[in-house]
GROMACS .gro file of C-alpha atoms in nm:
model
  224
    1ARG     CA    1  -1.527  -2.027  -1.109
    2ALA     CA    2  -1.141  -1.948  -1.018
    3ALA     CA    3  -1.116  -1.867  -0.666
    4HIS     CA    4  -0.946  -1.533  -0.554
    5LEU     CA    5  -0.812  -1.342  -0.241
    6LEU     CA    6  -0.823  -0.962  -0.272
    7ILE     CA    7  -0.614  -0.803  -0.023
    8ILE     CA    8  -0.625  -0.425   0.023
    9GLY     CA    9  -0.371  -0.212   0.211
   10GLY     CA   10  -0.642   0.003   0.345
   11HIS     CA   11  -0.833   0.349   0.242
   12GLU     CA   12  -0.930   0.227  -0.071
   13ASP     CA   13  -1.115   0.436  -0.291
   14ARG     CA   14  -1.483   0.420  -0.210
   15GLU     CA   15  -1.640   0.690  -0.411
   16ARG     CA   16  -1.485   0.815  -0.742
   17GLU     CA   17  -1.301   0.530  -0.983
   18MET     CA   18  -1.341   0.257  -0.716
   19GLU     CA   19  -1.089   0.041  -0.928
   20ILE     CA   20  -1.015  -0.184  -0.647
   21LEU     CA   21  -1.380  -0.263  -0.538
   22LYS     CA   22  -1.468  -0.277  -0.934
   23ARG     CA   23  -1.254  -0.553  -0.959
   24PHE     CA   24  -1.368  -0.718  -0.618
   25VAL     CA   25  -1.728  -0.706  -0.792
   26GLU     CA   26  -1.619  -0.855  -1.127
   27LEU     CA   27  -1.414  -1.125  -0.943
   28SER     CA   28  -1.752  -1.183  -0.765
   29GLY     CA   29  -1.968  -1.215  -1.078
   30GLY     CA   30  -2.038  -0.890  -1.147
   31ALA     CA   31  -2.402  -0.783  -1.214
   32ASP     CA   32  -2.501  -1.131  -1.063
   33ALA     CA   33  -2.257  -1.073  -0.771
   34ASN     CA   34  -2.393  -1.190  -0.415
   35ILE     CA   35  -2.198  -1.007  -0.182
   36VAL     CA   36  -2.187  -1.015   0.214
   37VAL     CA   37  -2.014  -0.746   0.403
   38ILE     CA   38  -1.843  -0.855   0.752
   39THR     CA   39  -1.794  -0.617   0.973
   40ALA     CA   40  -1.677  -0.786   1.272
   41ALA     CA   41  -1.324  -0.594   1.299
   42SER     CA   42  -1.496  -0.271   1.321
   43THR     CA   43  -1.674  -0.108   1.646
   44VAL     CA   44  -1.877   0.131   1.409
   45ALA     CA   45  -2.028  -0.182   1.228
   46ASP     CA   46  -2.332   0.046   1.107
   47GLN     CA   47  -2.081   0.295   0.957
   48MET     CA   48  -1.912   0.058   0.782
   49TRP     CA   49  -2.177  -0.129   0.662
   50SER     CA   50  -2.334   0.207   0.531
   51ILE     CA   51  -2.004   0.298   0.328
   52TYR     CA   52  -1.986  -0.050   0.153
   53ASP     CA   53  -2.356  -0.063   0.097
   54GLU     CA   54  -2.335   0.250  -0.107
   55ALA     CA   55  -2.014   0.154  -0.263
   56PHE     CA   56  -2.124  -0.175  -0.397
   57GLY     CA   57  -2.491  -0.008  -0.456
   58THR     CA   58  -2.330   0.232  -0.691
   59LEU     CA   59  -2.134  -0.054  -0.871
   60GLY     CA   60  -2.455  -0.232  -0.967
   61VAL     CA   61  -2.481  -0.521  -0.704
   62GLU     CA   62  -2.803  -0.557  -0.608
   63ARG     CA   63  -2.763  -0.850  -0.366
   64ARG     CA   64  -2.568  -0.740  -0.111
   65SER     CA   65  -2.619  -0.799   0.301
   66HIS     CA   66  -2.439  -0.715   0.618
   67LEU     CA   67  -2.338  -0.981   0.851
   68GLU     CA   68  -2.299  -0.803   1.170
   69VAL     CA   69  -2.104  -1.034   1.381
   70THR     CA   70  -2.084  -0.897   1.745
   71SER     CA   71  -2.042  -1.219   1.941
   72ARG     CA   72  -1.930  -1.603   1.899
   73GLN     CA   73  -2.276  -1.685   1.893
   74ASP     CA   74  -2.348  -1.469   1.575
   75ALA     CA   75  -2.039  -1.652   1.400
   76ASN     CA   76  -2.215  -2.001   1.467
   77SER     CA   77  -2.538  -1.848   1.384
   78GLU     CA   78  -2.723  -2.072   1.076
   79ASP     CA   79  -2.824  -1.772   0.918
   80PHE     CA   80  -2.494  -1.611   0.883
   81VAL     CA   81  -2.332  -1.933   0.759
   82ARG     CA   82  -2.635  -1.977   0.499
   83GLN     CA   83  -2.563  -1.643   0.392
   84VAL     CA   84  -2.186  -1.714   0.341
   85ASP     CA   85  -2.298  -2.044   0.147
   86GLN     CA   86  -2.480  -1.858  -0.075
   87ALA     CA   87  -2.238  -1.558  -0.163
   88THR     CA   88  -2.010  -1.520  -0.447
   89GLY     CA   89  -1.828  -1.223  -0.265
   90ILE     CA   90  -1.732  -1.199   0.081
   91PHE     CA   91  -1.576  -0.892   0.211
   92MET     CA   92  -1.392  -0.823   0.531
   93THR     CA   93  -1.389  -0.462   0.663
   94GLY     CA   94  -1.142  -0.272   0.851
   95GLY     CA   95  -1.084  -0.219   1.230
   96ASP     CA   96  -0.898  -0.418   1.448
   97GLN     CA   97  -0.771  -0.778   1.333
   98LYS     CA   98  -0.745  -0.890   1.683
   99ARG     CA   99  -1.118  -0.845   1.748
  100LEU     CA  100  -1.205  -1.014   1.382
  101LEU     CA  101  -1.021  -1.323   1.494
  102ALA     CA  102  -1.164  -1.320   1.850
  103LEU     CA  103  -1.517  -1.310   1.708
  104ILE     CA  104  -1.502  -1.546   1.394
  105GLY     CA  105  -1.176  -1.709   1.425
  106GLY     CA  106  -1.273  -2.082   1.418
  107SER     CA  107  -1.640  -2.066   1.409
  108ALA     CA  108  -1.877  -2.229   1.183
  109LEU     CA  109  -1.876  -1.865   0.946
  110ASP     CA  110  -1.495  -1.907   0.925
  111ALA     CA  111  -1.526  -2.287   0.817
  112ALA     CA  112  -1.833  -2.148   0.574
  113MET     CA  113  -1.550  -1.918   0.404
  114HIS     CA  114  -1.318  -2.192   0.368
  115VAL     CA  115  -1.579  -2.400   0.184
  116ALA     CA  116  -1.684  -2.096  -0.023
  117LEU     CA  117  -1.317  -2.013  -0.128
  118LYS     CA  118  -1.185  -2.358  -0.192
  119LYS     CA  119  -1.499  -2.555  -0.304
  120ARG     CA  120  -1.716  -2.290  -0.485
  121GLY     CA  121  -1.440  -2.054  -0.628
  122ALA     CA  122  -1.586  -1.753  -0.430
  123THR     CA  123  -1.407  -1.409  -0.353
  124ILE     CA  124  -1.275  -1.315  -0.049
  125GLY     CA  125  -1.187  -0.946   0.009
  126GLY     CA  126  -1.047  -0.735   0.279
  127THR     CA  127  -0.910  -0.410   0.365
  128SER     CA  128  -0.707  -0.286   0.644
  129ALA     CA  129  -0.757  -0.548   0.917
  130GLY     CA  130  -0.928  -0.758   0.721
  131ALA     CA  131  -0.611  -0.799   0.480
  132SER     CA  132  -0.423  -0.865   0.813
  133ALA     CA  133  -0.641  -1.162   0.901
  134MET     CA  134  -0.614  -1.340   0.541
  135SER     CA  135  -0.296  -1.532   0.625
  136GLY     CA  136  -0.249  -1.822   0.860
  137HIS     CA  137   0.007  -1.603   1.074
  138MET     CA  138  -0.137  -1.256   1.154
  139LEU     CA  139   0.060  -0.953   1.330
  140ALA     CA  140  -0.133  -0.914   1.645
  141THR     CA  141   0.106  -0.642   1.782
  142GLY     CA  142   0.402  -0.441   1.660
  143ARG     CA  143   0.571  -0.151   1.748
  144VAL     CA  144   0.718   0.051   1.423
  145GLU     CA  145   1.078   0.139   1.499
  146LEU     CA  146   1.337   0.304   1.269
  147HIS     CA  147   1.523  -0.034   1.230
  148PRO     CA  148   1.431  -0.358   1.277
  149GLU     CA  149   1.407  -0.487   1.625
  150LYS     CA  150   1.414  -0.880   1.791
  151GLY     CA  151   1.109  -0.911   1.996
  152SER     CA  152   0.897  -0.602   1.881
  153VAL     CA  153   0.643  -0.775   1.685
  154ASN     CA  154   0.392  -1.061   1.803
  155LEU     CA  155   0.216  -1.305   1.564
  156GLY     CA  156  -0.122  -1.436   1.628
  157ALA     CA  157  -0.329  -1.724   1.429
  158GLY     CA  158  -0.514  -1.581   1.104
  159LEU     CA  159  -0.782  -1.709   0.906
  160GLY     CA  160  -0.552  -1.913   0.726
  161PHE     CA  161  -0.666  -1.848   0.351
  162LEU     CA  162  -0.299  -1.789   0.249
  163HIS     CA  163  -0.029  -2.015   0.400
  164ARG     CA  164   0.374  -1.904   0.493
  165VAL     CA  165   0.314  -1.550   0.452
  166VAL     CA  166   0.219  -1.266   0.668
  167VAL     CA  167   0.025  -0.919   0.531
  168ASP     CA  168   0.112  -0.570   0.675
  169GLN     CA  169  -0.126  -0.285   0.567
  170HIS     CA  170  -0.114   0.087   0.516
  171PHE     CA  171   0.252  -0.013   0.427
  172SER     CA  172   0.471   0.303   0.291
  173GLU     CA  173   0.211   0.535   0.473
  174ARG     CA  174   0.277   0.379   0.820
  175GLN     CA  175   0.666   0.351   0.741
  176ARG     CA  176   0.631  -0.020   0.841
  177LEU     CA  177   0.935  -0.179   0.655
  178SER     CA  178   1.113  -0.233   0.964
  179ARG     CA  179   0.824  -0.393   1.116
  180LEU     CA  180   0.799  -0.656   0.838
  181LEU     CA  181   1.165  -0.721   0.812
  182SER     CA  182   1.122  -0.792   1.193
  183VAL     CA  183   0.871  -1.081   1.135
  184VAL     CA  184   1.080  -1.212   0.852
  185ALA     CA  185   1.395  -1.224   1.048
  186GLN     CA  186   1.244  -1.394   1.325
  187ASN     CA  187   1.022  -1.648   1.110
  188PRO     CA  188   1.245  -1.707   0.801
  189TYR     CA  189   0.992  -1.954   0.661
  190LEU     CA  190   0.733  -1.669   0.604
  191GLN     CA  191   0.718  -1.428   0.326
  192GLY     CA  192   0.635  -1.065   0.440
  193ILE     CA  193   0.396  -0.876   0.238
  194GLY     CA  194   0.350  -0.510   0.264
  195ILE     CA  195   0.033  -0.339   0.070
  196ASP     CA  196   0.033   0.015   0.050
  197GLU     CA  197  -0.306   0.230   0.122
  198ASP     CA  198  -0.577   0.240  -0.206
  199THR     CA  199  -0.366  -0.067  -0.338
  200ALA     CA  200  -0.430  -0.444  -0.362
  201LEU     CA  201  -0.283  -0.760  -0.406
  202VAL     CA  202  -0.500  -1.018  -0.579
  203VAL     CA  203  -0.432  -1.411  -0.527
  204GLY     CA  204  -0.556  -1.609  -0.803
  205ILE     CA  205  -0.573  -1.960  -0.616
  206GLY     CA  206  -0.335  -2.177  -0.855
  207THR     CA  207  -0.332  -1.886  -1.095
  208GLY     CA  208  -0.104  -1.615  -1.027
  209ILE     CA  209  -0.139  -1.282  -0.872
  210GLU     CA  210  -0.218  -0.936  -0.985
  211VAL     CA  211  -0.130  -0.573  -0.819
  212LEU     CA  212  -0.424  -0.263  -0.859
  213GLY     CA  213  -0.434   0.075  -0.729
  214GLN     CA  214  -0.214   0.365  -0.666
  215GLY     CA  215   0.063   0.228  -0.409
  216ALA     CA  216   0.295  -0.090  -0.424
  217VAL     CA  217   0.302  -0.439  -0.263
  218THR     CA  218   0.668  -0.497  -0.099
  219ILE     CA  219   0.776  -0.864  -0.078
  220VAL     CA  220   1.024  -0.964   0.210
  221ASP     CA  221   1.156  -1.306   0.102
  222GLY     CA  222   1.428  -1.437   0.349
  223ARG     CA  223   1.412  -1.767   0.304
  224THR     CA  224   1.738  -1.836   0.139
   0.00000   0.00000   0.00000
């Protein structure tokens, strides 16, 4: 199985056609998928889980479970690591990417996700904060100005499933082009990827990319 990342700009359709979540399920093995949902980014984990529990259930996934990570101890627990080891799809919800990284960055759960992606060909999905956390460099804080402005954005360490990129979400809706230009201007070795709401960038590791959903994916490349 080829490994995939499915990176969503937030507010994906979870009730009607569910084109993006349907693709996540397909890439995770369809009816045979075993999906775990990580709600660590959110302060309303139970509400988040109920939304995705219902969506994935509607899409025919019988094996689905909630990893409610509320501490570093949870992120290092043998039980949670075992569930990730058995999963074919791992999905990170929205919330706050700094919270997500504080809880799972550098943990046993983080390491297990890398093994799942690289050695087992599992699919890792993330929406909003879960999308920002995918890359090695993550937008930690940043104002949205009318024009790009030096020093207006701070980067932090992300989970590192993708390298030499930085991902911004809710992109057109929150007019974040200047913010992404600021990042790339200060860090020209990074490519900026801006993903609109209800839109996903699918990265097949070693195989290419596809774009799904209602909006656009914007690439900012200042490397040359």
